[in-house]
């Protein structure tokens, strides 16, 4: 017990403290809000992509699809190209809105969230066209072979930089735009209209000077970078490209799930914090997988294979409580938690057992998701199963999310079941020991009452 108490003390100092502060940062909460807001659009767009790839998974459907759905493919795939194809734009606009709203509410500044969203979009669009500095003149790139027209690189779904590859640039430009907007309002560098002017019109004019400030800032920064042979977009992609490559390693994946569950153990919602940073990478990887890449951490990889039943991969633990627990307390908790657990929701278990601050259950809480993540990672990397190409609803029950996310790969669903079985085997001895401990305590408490 003393050693376990020291472990929790170390986690509190090294993980909970720093991460707890990070979770309170305005920009982190704004990114979380932007990620949540884009979920419906990524799911809708992904479902149409799944419809388009079903004949690849089930060749028997090819003739039927050629005669029916594929005749209208260009029409219904607009739902995909206008969601996943311009996802960076969604992120940028919502982040600008959420960030401005948080600053206005907490700093007492008269920032309009709508102005923040539009300024963010303005700043982001200024980084998209590609420029070169040649013979003392700055010109837009035109390259027919690479399909770059007047500076705009065109992908299969439209301007390439508006897609998932632009998410990180959109985030950074939103932060810059909102901070400049905040500076202008704080310094009163805004146009004040008479009180008789309608509020909507007055607020529109408060964005005039900030828009000039944002424009000049982006022009100066981007112009200097173009003269050096790069631009804002390419510069931002370097560090985030490194992070993306790091998350595509087994060790990187283990670090992610260690941090998620270390935070949970000391009472912080680790998934919300860590995946607010990871989700942009997962969405970018998912879009790349749809074009032939093989990234493991993509889309809802987490809920499809790793945290089945919720953080800690506790579905097996919950089933133990329902069918095998002898402790009355654990049995009741299991029965109350089993339905949410089937949909990857386990707060009743985490706070009811409890799992947080519980040294007896800390080890399986770490090991089960790390084991299931390892199984899924190597199954994808060895091409035993297909990578995730479509976003599915995160509460999808075991196997269904993996099946939908991979475009109908039955083996992916079986691997998800395997991950759940392995997680159960890891939880079983710890659950049995903890159950016996509580049974003993319940019996002792009963004897005292007698």
PDB file of C-alpha atoms in Angstrom, residues 47 81 104 144 154 191 249 296 323 349 352 369 406 411 420 425:
ATOM      1  CA  UNK A  47     -21.012   7.485 -43.986  1.00  0.00           C
ATOM      2  CA  UNK A  81     -16.089  16.521 -50.044  1.00  0.00           C
ATOM      3  CA  UNK A 104     -15.167  37.653 -23.673  1.00  0.00           C
ATOM      4  CA  UNK A 144      -0.325  22.581 -64.240  1.00  0.00           C
ATOM      5  CA  UNK A 154      -6.319  21.663 -56.065  1.00  0.00           C
ATOM      6  CA  UNK A 191     -14.329  52.149 -34.093  1.00  0.00           C
ATOM      7  CA  UNK A 249       4.675   4.449 -33.690  1.00  0.00           C
ATOM      8  CA  UNK A 296      -3.308   2.997 -37.165  1.00  0.00           C
ATOM      9  CA  UNK A 323     -22.181 -12.125 -13.659  1.00  0.00           C
ATOM     10  CA  UNK A 349     -17.826   2.556 -12.870  1.00  0.00           C
ATOM     11  CA  UNK A 352     -18.854   4.372  -8.452  1.00  0.00           C
ATOM     12  CA  UNK A 369      -6.137  -0.325 -23.002  1.00  0.00           C
ATOM     13  CA  UNK A 406     -12.946   0.285 -41.963  1.00  0.00           C
ATOM     14  CA  UNK A 411     -11.782  -9.063 -39.650  1.00  0.00           C
ATOM     15  CA  UNK A 420     -12.204  -6.915 -25.583  1.00  0.00           C
ATOM     16  CA  UNK A 425      -8.434 -11.502 -19.191  1.00  0.00           C
TER      17      UNK A 425
END
